[in-house]
Backbone as a ProteinNet text record, in pm:
[ID]
protein_1_A
[PRIMARY]
MENFILYEELGAGSSSVVYKGRRKGNLNYVAIICADKSKRPVITNHVRLSQDLDHPNIVSFYEWYETSNHLWLVVELCTGGSLESIIGSDGCLSEDVVRRFGWDLVNGLKHIHELGIIYSNLTPAKILLDGSGTLKFGNFCLSKANGETLEDFFTSVSTSEEAGEGDSKDVSDDMRETLHGLPTYTAPEVLQGSETNMSSDFWALGCTLYYMYTAVLFLVY
[TERTIARY]
10650.8	10557	10492.9	10479.3	10393	10345.9	10359	10235.7	10165.5	10155	10083.3	9935.7	9849	9754.3	9686.5	9696.5	9688.9	9584.8	9504.2	9325.4	9385.4	9299.4	9215.1	9395.4	9414	9450.1	9454.7	9581.4	9516	9581.4	9637.2	9737.2	9833.9	9858.9	10028.2	10030.7	10124.9	10239.3	10331.7	10405.3	10477.4	10523.2	10600.2	10658.3	10659.6	10516	10524.8	10345.3	10350.5	10180.2	10085.2	10026	10044.4	9921.2	9900	9740	9806.8	9645.9	9607.8	9586.3	9657.2	9695.6	9757.5	9742.5	9729.3	9813.8	9936.7	10027	9855.9	9906.5	9805	9829.1	9701.7	9779.6	9712.4	9761.9	9708.6	9626.4	9523.5	9363.7	9451.4	9509.6	9613.6	9589.5	9563	9587.5	9702.6	9744.6	9951.8	9839	9970.3	9978.3	10066.3	10117.9	10214.8	10210.3	10347.4	10388.6	10539.3	10461.8	10555.2	10581	10713.2	10821.1	10942.1	10888.4	10990	11173.8	11258.3	11307.4	11470.7	11400.1	11455.6	11489.3	11398.7	11357.1	11497.9	11526.5	11584.7	11667	11755.2	11824.4	11726.6	11617.5	11539.3	11450.2	11453.7	11416.4	11478.5	11600.9	11655.5	11709.4	11704.6	11737.9	11566.4	11487.6	11351.9	11356.8	11409.7	11390	11533.8	11686.7	11773.2	11714.4	11608.4	11621.5	11503.8	11384.3	11207	11308.9	11374.4	11325.3	11375.9	11386.2	11423.8	11275.6	11270	11208.5	11020.3	11023.5	10934.6	10873.3	10729.3	10656.8	10506.5	10454	10298.8	10258.6	10409.7	10370.8	10438.6	10489.9	10563.4	10465.4	10518.5	10424.6	10481.3	10488.1	10592.6	10643.7	10691.8	10828.6	10820.6	10751.1	10754.4	10859.6	10861.1	10981.2	10991	11015.6	11026.1	11090.8	11113.4	11112.7	11178.8	11196	11211.3	11254.9	11145.4	11164.6	11246.1	11138.8	11244.2	11252.6	11174.7	11144.7	11084.7	11052.6	11002.7	11074.7	11072.3	11094.1	10947.7	10938.6	10849.2	10826	10762.5	10741	10605.3	10606.1	10515.8	10556.8	10472.2	10372.7	10278.7	10312.2	10143.5	10088.8	9881	9853.5	9727.1	9728.8	9644	9568.6	9475.3	9317.6	9274.3	9316.1	9215.3	9306.3	9422.5	9460.3	9657.5	9585.1	9727	9667	9711.4	9653.9	9618.9	9718.9	9651.7	9581.9	9540.8	9379.3	9264.2	9271.2	9232.8	9208.5	9291.2	9257.1	9233.8	9176	9221.7	8988.4	8984.5	8832.7	8668.1	8786.4	8769.6	8773.7	8935.4	8950	8979.1	8949.8	9074.5	9003.7	9156.7	9083.1	9003.3	8966.4	8900.9	9046.8	9061.3	9130.3	9201.3	9115.2	9084.6	9176.1	9134.9	9222.9	9338.7	9375.6	9486.5	9565.1	9550.2	9579.7	9634.6	9543.9	9526.2	9696.4	9623.1	9705.3	9864	9849.3	10021.6	10067.3	10029.7	10081.4	10138.1	10000.3	10133.2	10225.6	10261.4	10333.2	10509.7	10511.3	10584.9	10610.3	10553.8	10612.4	10688.6	10609.7	10656	10794.3	10828.5	10908.2	11024.3	10975.7	11081.8	11174.2	11049.5	11104.7	11232.6	11201.3	11311.5	11403.5	11425.2	11515	11625.9	11544.5	11657.7	11711.2	11690.6	11736.9	11883.6	11845.1	12009	11966.3	11806.3	11716.8	11676.7	11743.4	11638.3	11589.2	11369.7	11334.2	11280.6	11365.5	11398.4	11276.6	11213.7	11056.6	10913.9	10908	10770.4	10667.4	10611.3	10500.2	10396.6	10199.1	10089.2	10093.6	10182.7	10149.5	10194.7	10280.8	10378	10342.4	10231.6	10133.2	10040.1	10023.3	9915.1	9829.2	9699.2	9598.2	9584.5	9571.7	9568.4	9402.5	9374.2	9232.9	9138.9	9232.9	9217	9230.5	9236.8	9237.4	9393.9	9495.9	9647.8	9733.2	9805.3	9885.6	10050.1	10054.8	10125.9	10294.4	10491.3	10486.2	10574.1	10544.6	10508.5	10608.3	10674	10722	10896	11068.8	11147.1	11230.1	11161.3	11303.3	11368.4	11353.2	11430.4	11505.9	11496.2	11471.7	11714.2	11725	11910.8	11939.2	12057.7	12145.9	12206.5	12140.6	12175.9	12318.8	12427.8	12545.7	12543.2	12449.8	12410.9	12489.7	12502.2	12498.6	12457.1	12270.4	12205.4	12270.3	12233.9	12298	12471.3	12484.1	12648.6	12606	12494.2	12383.8	12395.3	12351.4	12186.1	12331.3	12390.8	12493.7	12612.8	12565.8	12703.9	12593.2	12489.3	12416.6	12359.5	12362.2	12357.3	12456.4	12597.8	12782.3	12805.5	12664.5	12686.9	12631.8	12504.1	12401.7	12501.1	12585	12610.1	12711.2	12771.7	12885.5	12871.9	12702.9	12628.4	12568.4	12373.4	12285.8	12271	12299	12332.7	12210.9	12119.9	11953.5	11921.4	12051.5	12033.4	12185.7	12116.1	12285.4	12269.1	12343.1	12353.8	12285.1	12278.1	12196.1	12093.5	11979.5	11920.9	11902.7	11873.8	11837.3	11700	11601.9	11423.2	11438.2	11559.8	11572.1	11695.2	11790.4	11855.9	11769.7	11704.2	11551.8	11419.7	11452	11350.8	11443	11592	11619.2	11556.8	11545.6	11503	11368	11292.9	11086.7	11041.6	10929.9	10902.2	10911.5	10914.9	10954.2	10850.6	10710.9	10607	10675.2	10780.9	10817.2	10910.2	11005.4	11146	11218	11275.8	11294	11396.9	11476.8	11566.1	11618.1	11709.8	11838.8	11857.3	11725.3	11796.3	11740	11672.2	11636.3	11757.1	11847.8	11988.3	12079	12065.1	12197.8	12209.3	12177.1	12198.9	12166.6	12158.1	12223.9	12027.2	11934.4	11839	11929.1	11853.4	11821.8	11736.6	11792.1	11660.5	11592.2	11676.9	11592.8	11445	11538.7	11481.7	11298.8	11374.6	11260.8	11149.7	11151.2	11082.9	10998.3	11085.9	11022.2	10935.5	10927.5	10826.4	10733.6	10713.2	10628.6	10531.4	10618.8	10513.3	10418	10523.8	10402.1	10316.1	10297.9	10177.6	10079.3	10112.6	10089.8	9958.6	10059.5	9990.3	9924	9908.6	9822.2	9699	9703.2	9605.4	9529.5	9524.5	9480.2	9408	9490.6	9377.4	9352.4	9407.2	9351.2	9451.1	9570.9	9642.2	9759.8	9813.7	9993.1	10024	10161.9	10203.9	10328.9	10337.5	10464.1	10488.3	10597.1	10717.9	10790.4	10803.5	10927.7	10956.3
11446.6	11423.8	11470.3	11532.2	11599	11460	11382.7	11229	11189.2	11161.5	11128.8	11204.1	11145	11239.2	11134.9	11274.2	11251.7	11240.1	11157.8	11168.7	11141.6	11091.8	11117.2	11075.5	11133.3	11082.9	10983.1	10890.8	10668.7	10722.9	10814.7	10785.6	10960	10908.5	11000.2	10991.1	11015.5	10970.9	11172.2	11118.6	11230.4	11328.9	11296.5	11380.8	11263.3	11220.6	11164.9	11156.5	11184.7	11110.6	11053.1	10925.5	10802.6	10870.5	10868.5	10892.3	10758.9	10814	10715	10788.4	10745.8	10771.1	10677.2	10768.8	10729.9	10774.1	10748.6	10752.5	10813.3	10902.5	10951	10884	10846.1	10813.5	10621.9	10527.2	10447.3	10438.7	10321.1	10316.4	10231.5	10180.1	10102.9	10216.8	10180.3	10289.7	10261.4	10334.6	10280.3	10371.9	10334.6	10410.8	10452.1	10642.5	10738.1	10767	10805.8	10830.2	10931.2	11053.2	11149.2	11215.4	11158.9	11227.4	11302.8	11413.7	11499.3	11457	11571.8	11543.8	11464.9	11537.1	11446.2	11322	11282	11120.6	10962.8	11094.8	11072.3	10900.6	10947.6	10735.6	10728.4	10683.1	10528.5	10540.5	10666.6	10609.2	10564.6	10631.1	10534.3	10441	10350.6	10217.3	10139.6	10128.4	10100.9	10058.4	10143.6	10154.1	10061.7	10038.5	9973.9	9783	9764.2	9688.6	9649.1	9692.6	9661.6	9605.2	9772.8	9753.9	9599.5	9518.3	9437.3	9315.1	9279.5	9223.9	9200.9	9068.5	9072.6	8848	8897.6	8822.8	8836.5	8763.9	8809.6	8863.4	8821.2	8895.8	8988.9	9069.8	9196	9284.1	9433.7	9509.6	9542.1	9499.1	9637.2	9760.4	9745.3	9888.9	9965.2	10001.8	10072.5	10160.8	10264.8	10379.1	10519.9	10573.5	10688	10878.3	10956.7	11070.4	11129.9	11267.6	11336.8	11500.6	11589.2	11783.8	11742.3	11946.5	12019.4	11972	11949.8	11908.6	11839.1	11689.5	11618.7	11480.9	11338.1	11237.2	11144.5	11153.8	11044.4	10955.6	10840.1	10692.2	10646.3	10563.7	10488.9	10349.2	10288.7	10169.1	10056.9	9946.4	9960.6	9934.5	9977.6	10021.4	9933.7	9958.1	9799.2	9822.3	9841.5	9882.4	9928	9710.9	9705	9743.1	9781.3	9849.7	9785.6	9829.8	9706	9634	9541.5	9421.8	9520.6	9587.3	9690.7	9719.7	9755.4	9840.7	9764.5	9603.8	9499.6	9435.5	9425.8	9354.8	9461.6	9626.5	9726.4	9707.3	9704.4	9790.5	9600.8	9513.4	9387.3	9296.8	9309.8	9247.6	9079.8	9034.5	8878.7	8845.7	8724.9	8656.8	8558.8	8494.5	8331.3	8219.2	8139.4	8039.2	8020.7	7989.6	7966.7	8127.8	8257	8352.5	8369.9	8323.6	8353.5	8261.3	8121.8	8075.1	8035.9	8145.3	8170	8244.5	8396.6	8548.4	8413.6	8400.7	8313.4	8282	8218	8165.3	8284.5	8314.4	8506.5	8498.7	8523.9	8655	8475.5	8408	8308.6	8276.5	8231.9	8318.1	8415	8529.4	8652.4	8636.9	8593.4	8624.5	8491.9	8417.9	8305.8	8415.2	8412.6	8560.1	8624.4	8677.8	8850.4	8775.7	8655.5	8638.6	8492.9	8436.1	8390.9	8446.9	8630.3	8685.8	8766.2	8732	8792	8918.1	8892	9063.8	9018.7	9022.6	9084	9223.2	9164.4	9298.9	9318.4	9284.1	9401.5	9488.2	9555.6	9590.6	9593.6	9409.4	9322.2	9340.4	9440.5	9462.6	9481.8	9450.8	9419.9	9631.9	9685.5	9854.6	9815.6	9683	9699.7	9636.6	9584.6	9434.8	9520.2	9480.7	9557.8	9416	9517.8	9404.2	9392	9400	9390.8	9324.8	9418	9410.5	9192	9160.2	9013.9	8919.9	9037	8947.1	8936.2	8917.1	8850.4	8999.7	8906.9	9010.9	9063.5	9166.1	9189.8	9242.5	9227.3	9357.9	9471.2	9569.2	9691.4	9850.3	9743.2	9876.7	9833	9903.5	9769.8	9954.3	10044.5	10152.2	10127	10020.2	9970.6	9880.2	9783.7	9644.8	9715.8	9548.2	9586.5	9475.6	9439.2	9364.3	9235.7	9138.3	9031.2	9074	9044.1	9123.6	9226.7	9362.8	9485.9	9530.3	9690.6	9715	9934.9	9904.5	10004.4	10143.6	10132	10275.4	10307.4	10236	10211.8	10305.1	10251.1	10250.1	10425.6	10431.4	10575.5	10626.7	10685.5	10757.2	10788.3	10647.9	10719	10744.3	10763.4	10836.5	10975.9	11006.7	11117.6	11220.7	11131.4	11178.8	11300.5	11175	11164.2	11232.2	11253.4	11425.7	11528.1	11538.5	11634.3	11691.9	11616.9	11630.8	11714.5	11644.6	11707.2	11842.7	11756.1	11870.6	11967.7	11887.7	11955.8	11909.4	11815.8	11867.5	11749.9	11670.7	11569.3	11555.9	11515.3	11541.3	11427.5	11437.9	11267.8	11201.6	11106.4	10975.5	11106.3	11118.9	11167.4	11106.3	11127.3	11050.6	10976.4	11022.3	10973	10846.3	10853.9	10755.4	10575.1	10720.3	10518.7	10446	10546	10536.6	10413.8	10443.4	10377.4	10218.5	10176.2	10146.1	9969.4	9951.3	9787.3	9776.9	9861.2	9841.5	9850.1	9861.7	9844.6	9762.9	9778.3	9653.2	9589.4	9568.4	9477.6	9315.6	9419.1	9252.4	9289.5	9316.4	9311.6	9152.3	9083.5	8977.1	9068.4	8940.4	9035.4	9049.4	9017.9	9057.6	9112.9	9147.6	9275.3	9439.2	9409.8	9536.7	9517.9	9390.5	9385.2	9495.3	9450.5	9578	9482.6	9376	9291.6	9332.7	9263.5	9348.6	9235.3	9344.9	9211.6	9098.8	8985.9	8906.2	8786.8	8651.6	8610.5	8597.5	8493.8	8513.4	8590.7	8728.9	8855.5	8832.6	8828.8	8801.4	8725	8607.9	8445	8598.6	8588.5	8651	8780.2	8856	8924.8	8849.4	8795.3	8623.7	8653.2	8512.1	8526.9	8585.1	8676.2	8766.5	8861.7	8832.6	8938.7	8846.4	8634.5	8525.7	8534.7	8618.1	8534.9	8682.8	8858.6	8940.6	8884.5	8914.1	8823.3	8687.1	8633.2	8499.3	8622	8696.8	8745.8	8876.9	8919.8	9091.6	9139.3	9057.5	9140.7	9067.1	9194.6	9209.7	9117	9108	8959.7	9001.5	9001	9098.7	9086.8	8978.9	8939.5	9001.7	9145.7	9249.8	9323.8
7899	8029.1	7903.7	7795.8	7686.3	7612.9	7634.9	7548.8	7650.8	7758	7809.5	7894.6	7859	7940.3	8122.7	8176.1	8317.9	8362.8	8425	8457	8678.1	8696.8	8858.2	8947	8967.9	9131.6	9250	9199.2	9272.3	9408.4	9440.4	9564.9	9526.6	9721.8	9727.9	9820.6	9865.7	9935.2	9986	10103.7	10149.8	10054	9881.6	9887.6	9672.1	9709.8	9558.9	9467.2	9377.3	9339.6	9252	9300.4	9108.6	9102.5	8966.1	8863.9	8778.3	8696.5	8642.9	8492	8424.1	8285.2	8123	8060.7	7960.2	7825.6	7774.3	7652.9	7519.3	7441.2	7366.5	7213.8	7169.6	7095.6	7132.7	7252.7	7305.9	7381.2	7397.6	7382.4	7583.3	7585.1	7712	7857.4	7973.1	8075.4	8132.1	8252.3	8311.9	8452.2	8491.8	8677	8636.5	8676.3	8674.8	8775.3	8787.9	8934.7	8914.7	8991	8974.9	9121.7	9178.6	9245.5	9254.8	9385.6	9431.9	9389.5	9335.8	9233.9	9447.7	9571.5	9571.2	9674.1	9551.8	9630.3	9530.7	9446.3	9325.3	9351.4	9465.2	9517.2	9515.1	9546.2	9566.9	9503.5	9367.8	9202.5	9140.8	9138.5	9057.5	9128	9270.4	9248.3	9233.1	9235.7	9168.2	9043.9	8966.5	8860.9	8812.1	8824.7	8822.1	8817.6	8945.9	8993.5	8943	8891.3	8843.7	8633.8	8616.2	8420.8	8412.1	8407.4	8308.8	8373.5	8481.7	8568.3	8442.8	8435.8	8363.2	8479.9	8511.8	8563.7	8600	8607.2	8593.9	8756.3	8851.4	9051.3	9016.6	8924.5	8964.6	8870.2	8883.2	8862	8758	8553.1	8557.5	8511.2	8512.8	8493.8	8323.7	8247.6	8119.4	8119	8140.9	8122.7	8215.5	8229.8	8314.9	8271.7	8331.8	8273.1	8340.5	8348.9	8376.3	8344.2	8460	8422.7	8553.9	8462	8564.6	8700.5	8798.7	8894	8922.9	8898.3	8886.7	8832.9	8903.6	8868.6	8786	8635.9	8640.8	8597.1	8672.8	8648.9	8550.7	8485.2	8456.3	8440.2	8480	8547.8	8535.7	8559.4	8484	8637.4	8573.2	8609.7	8694.1	8785.3	8888.1	8950.6	8950.8	8980.4	9151	9227	9352.8	9413.4	9414.4	9559.2	9603.4	9710.7	9786.8	9844.9	9963.4	10003.3	10079.4	10166	10303	10307.7	10234.1	10160.1	10179	10091.6	10115.4	10196.2	10351.8	10464.8	10526.3	10516.2	10645.7	10564.3	10500.1	10477.2	10436	10467.3	10453	10520.4	10623.8	10729.8	10747.7	10800.7	10730.5	10673	10547.1	10450.4	10449	10380.4	10368	10440.5	10397.1	10369.2	10247.6	10176.3	9985.8	9949.9	9963.4	9926.9	9962.5	10110.1	10176.5	10088.1	10096.1	9936.6	9826	9817.1	9682	9599.6	9655.7	9760.6	9794.8	9850.6	9941.9	9854.2	9726.9	9596	9489.2	9513.9	9394.5	9491.1	9585	9679	9679.4	9691.6	9674.9	9504.8	9426.6	9307.7	9291.7	9355.4	9291	9367.9	9505.1	9486.3	9525.6	9463.4	9437.1	9282.5	9210.4	9069	9093.9	9247.1	9291.3	9296.9	9357.5	9427.8	9367	9226.1	9176.6	9054.2	9030.4	8994.7	9069.5	9183.1	9239.8	9339.7	9356.8	9431.9	9562.1	9717.6	9777.2	9795.3	9812.5	9835.4	9944.9	10094.1	10116.3	10251.5	10223.6	10303.8	10276.4	10242.5	10248.7	10326.5	10310.4	10340.4	10263.9	10290	10226.4	10208.2	10231.2	10169.6	9984.8	9993	9883.5	9801.4	9836.4	9769.1	9711.4	9582.1	9442.9	9431.4	9371.2	9336.5	9185	9003.2	8917.7	8915.7	8849.5	8771.6	8792.7	8802.5	8773.2	8857.3	8997.9	9138.1	9143	9106.9	9093	9172.1	9240	9362.2	9257.5	9362	9249.7	9309.6	9311.9	9408.3	9280	9373.4	9357.1	9326.1	9460.5	9492.8	9566.1	9442.6	9484.1	9520.5	9588.5	9653.6	9714	9797.9	9911.8	9866.1	9806.8	9801.8	9737.8	9712.2	9641.1	9592.9	9512.8	9519	9641	9633.4	9673	9748.8	9875.8	9901.9	9871.4	9851.2	9808	9995	10030.7	10088.5	10086.1	10078.1	10032.6	10006.5	10146	10248.6	10100.6	10087.9	10015.2	9851	9783.9	9652.4	9663.5	9765.7	9751	9803.4	9876.1	9904.4	9724.2	9658.4	9585.3	9433.1	9474.1	9403.8	9348.5	9532.8	9542.6	9555.8	9550.3	9547	9387.8	9321.1	9223.2	9210.4	9185.4	9173.8	9229.5	9422.7	9414.3	9310.5	9251.8	9175.5	9041.8	8973.9	8928	8843.9	8981.1	8916.1	9030.6	9128.6	9269.3	9350.4	9325.3	9339.5	9474.7	9499.2	9594.5	9676.2	9751	9916.3	9972.4	10092.4	10095.9	10163.7	10181.1	10205.6	10426.6	10387.1	10454.2	10567.6	10715.3	10806.4	10801.3	10768	10742.2	10647.8	10536.5	10424.1	10571	10660.5	10719.6	10744.4	10813	10932.8	10897.5	10744.6	10704.9	10541.1	10576.2	10570	10543.3	10650.9	10671.4	10711.7	10684.9	10658.6	10784.6	10806.7	10912.1	11040.3	11214.6	11268.9	11285.9	11196.8	11223.8	11142.6	11032.8	10895.2	10897.2	11000.1	10991.2	11105.7	11044.6	11132.5	11218.2	11325.1	11469.6	11400	11323	11331.4	11262.6	11202	11070.6	11187.8	11278.9	11367.1	11466.3	11455.3	11572.3	11475.1	11352.7	11274.8	11134.1	11117.2	11052.6	10912.4	10788.3	10669.2	10576.9	10533.3	10490.6	10367	10419.7	10332.3	10314	10168.7	10157.2	10247.2	10373.7	10451.5	10536.7	10594.2	10632.3	10547.4	10402.5	10276.5	10327.9	10337.4	10360.8	10527.4	10625.7	10771.5	10694.6	10662.1	10644	10569.6	10503.6	10360.9	10494.5	10628.8	10754.3	10791.5	10839.9	10876.3	10776.1	10720	10592	10567.6	10585.9	10576.2	10669.2	10770.8	10916.8	10915.1	10881.6	10851.7	10731.3	10690.8	10584.3	10651.7	10691.7	10723.4	10931.4	10987.3	11073.8	11120.5	11010.6	10998.1	11139.8	11197	11323.8	11306.1	11357.3	11285.1	11415.7	11322.3	11401.6	11425	11579.5	11712.5	11816.7	11803.6	11859.2	11947.7	11947.8	12019.4	12108.7
[MASK]
+++++++++++++++++++++++++++++++++++++++++++++++++++++++++++++++++++++++++++++++++++++++++++++++++++++++++++++++++++++++++++++++++++++++++++++++++++++++++++++++++++++++++++++++++++++++++++++++++++++++++++++++++++++++++++++

């Protein structure tokens, strides 16, 4: 990471921090995600699914690095924050804005599905706004290939690392609990134990559109 300059912190989670950054000798800013190595399974999943995606409604992935203590991802910088933060500050959005944002989400999800990927965890927190006002899908950590069982993939990554460097163990309990996403945006059949699929992605999309228009969570359980 010595080729990059880190600027201000843009956000932080329990085991990751996002910085505004820039490659030395380049005037284009990027987002740089610093993640703890304990997150290797989900980071590896994000990279394998997003690295070849090229679409105006998907955050571009550029490259990733590993240092002694962290994994680093370099991705497209979206300066508008998350859809969740926008609704949190503005409240319900106008019909025109919901229509325009909804078109962004439909186009992005259509492209994702055409490539055989299930987004799996569609929530407003995972949708980012770029500087021109376009929504983009920004987090593929819990996505999967259609027909795949994500827990099996995570276990295979953890087992491989345990046999190698040993900095990742089996799929943790907290990771298991997040595999099907937040209940508010999760289709009923997934809550009952079914795998996520294209239909459950559409359910989450509908819940997100409802939240944009009303600023109220769509609760049916």
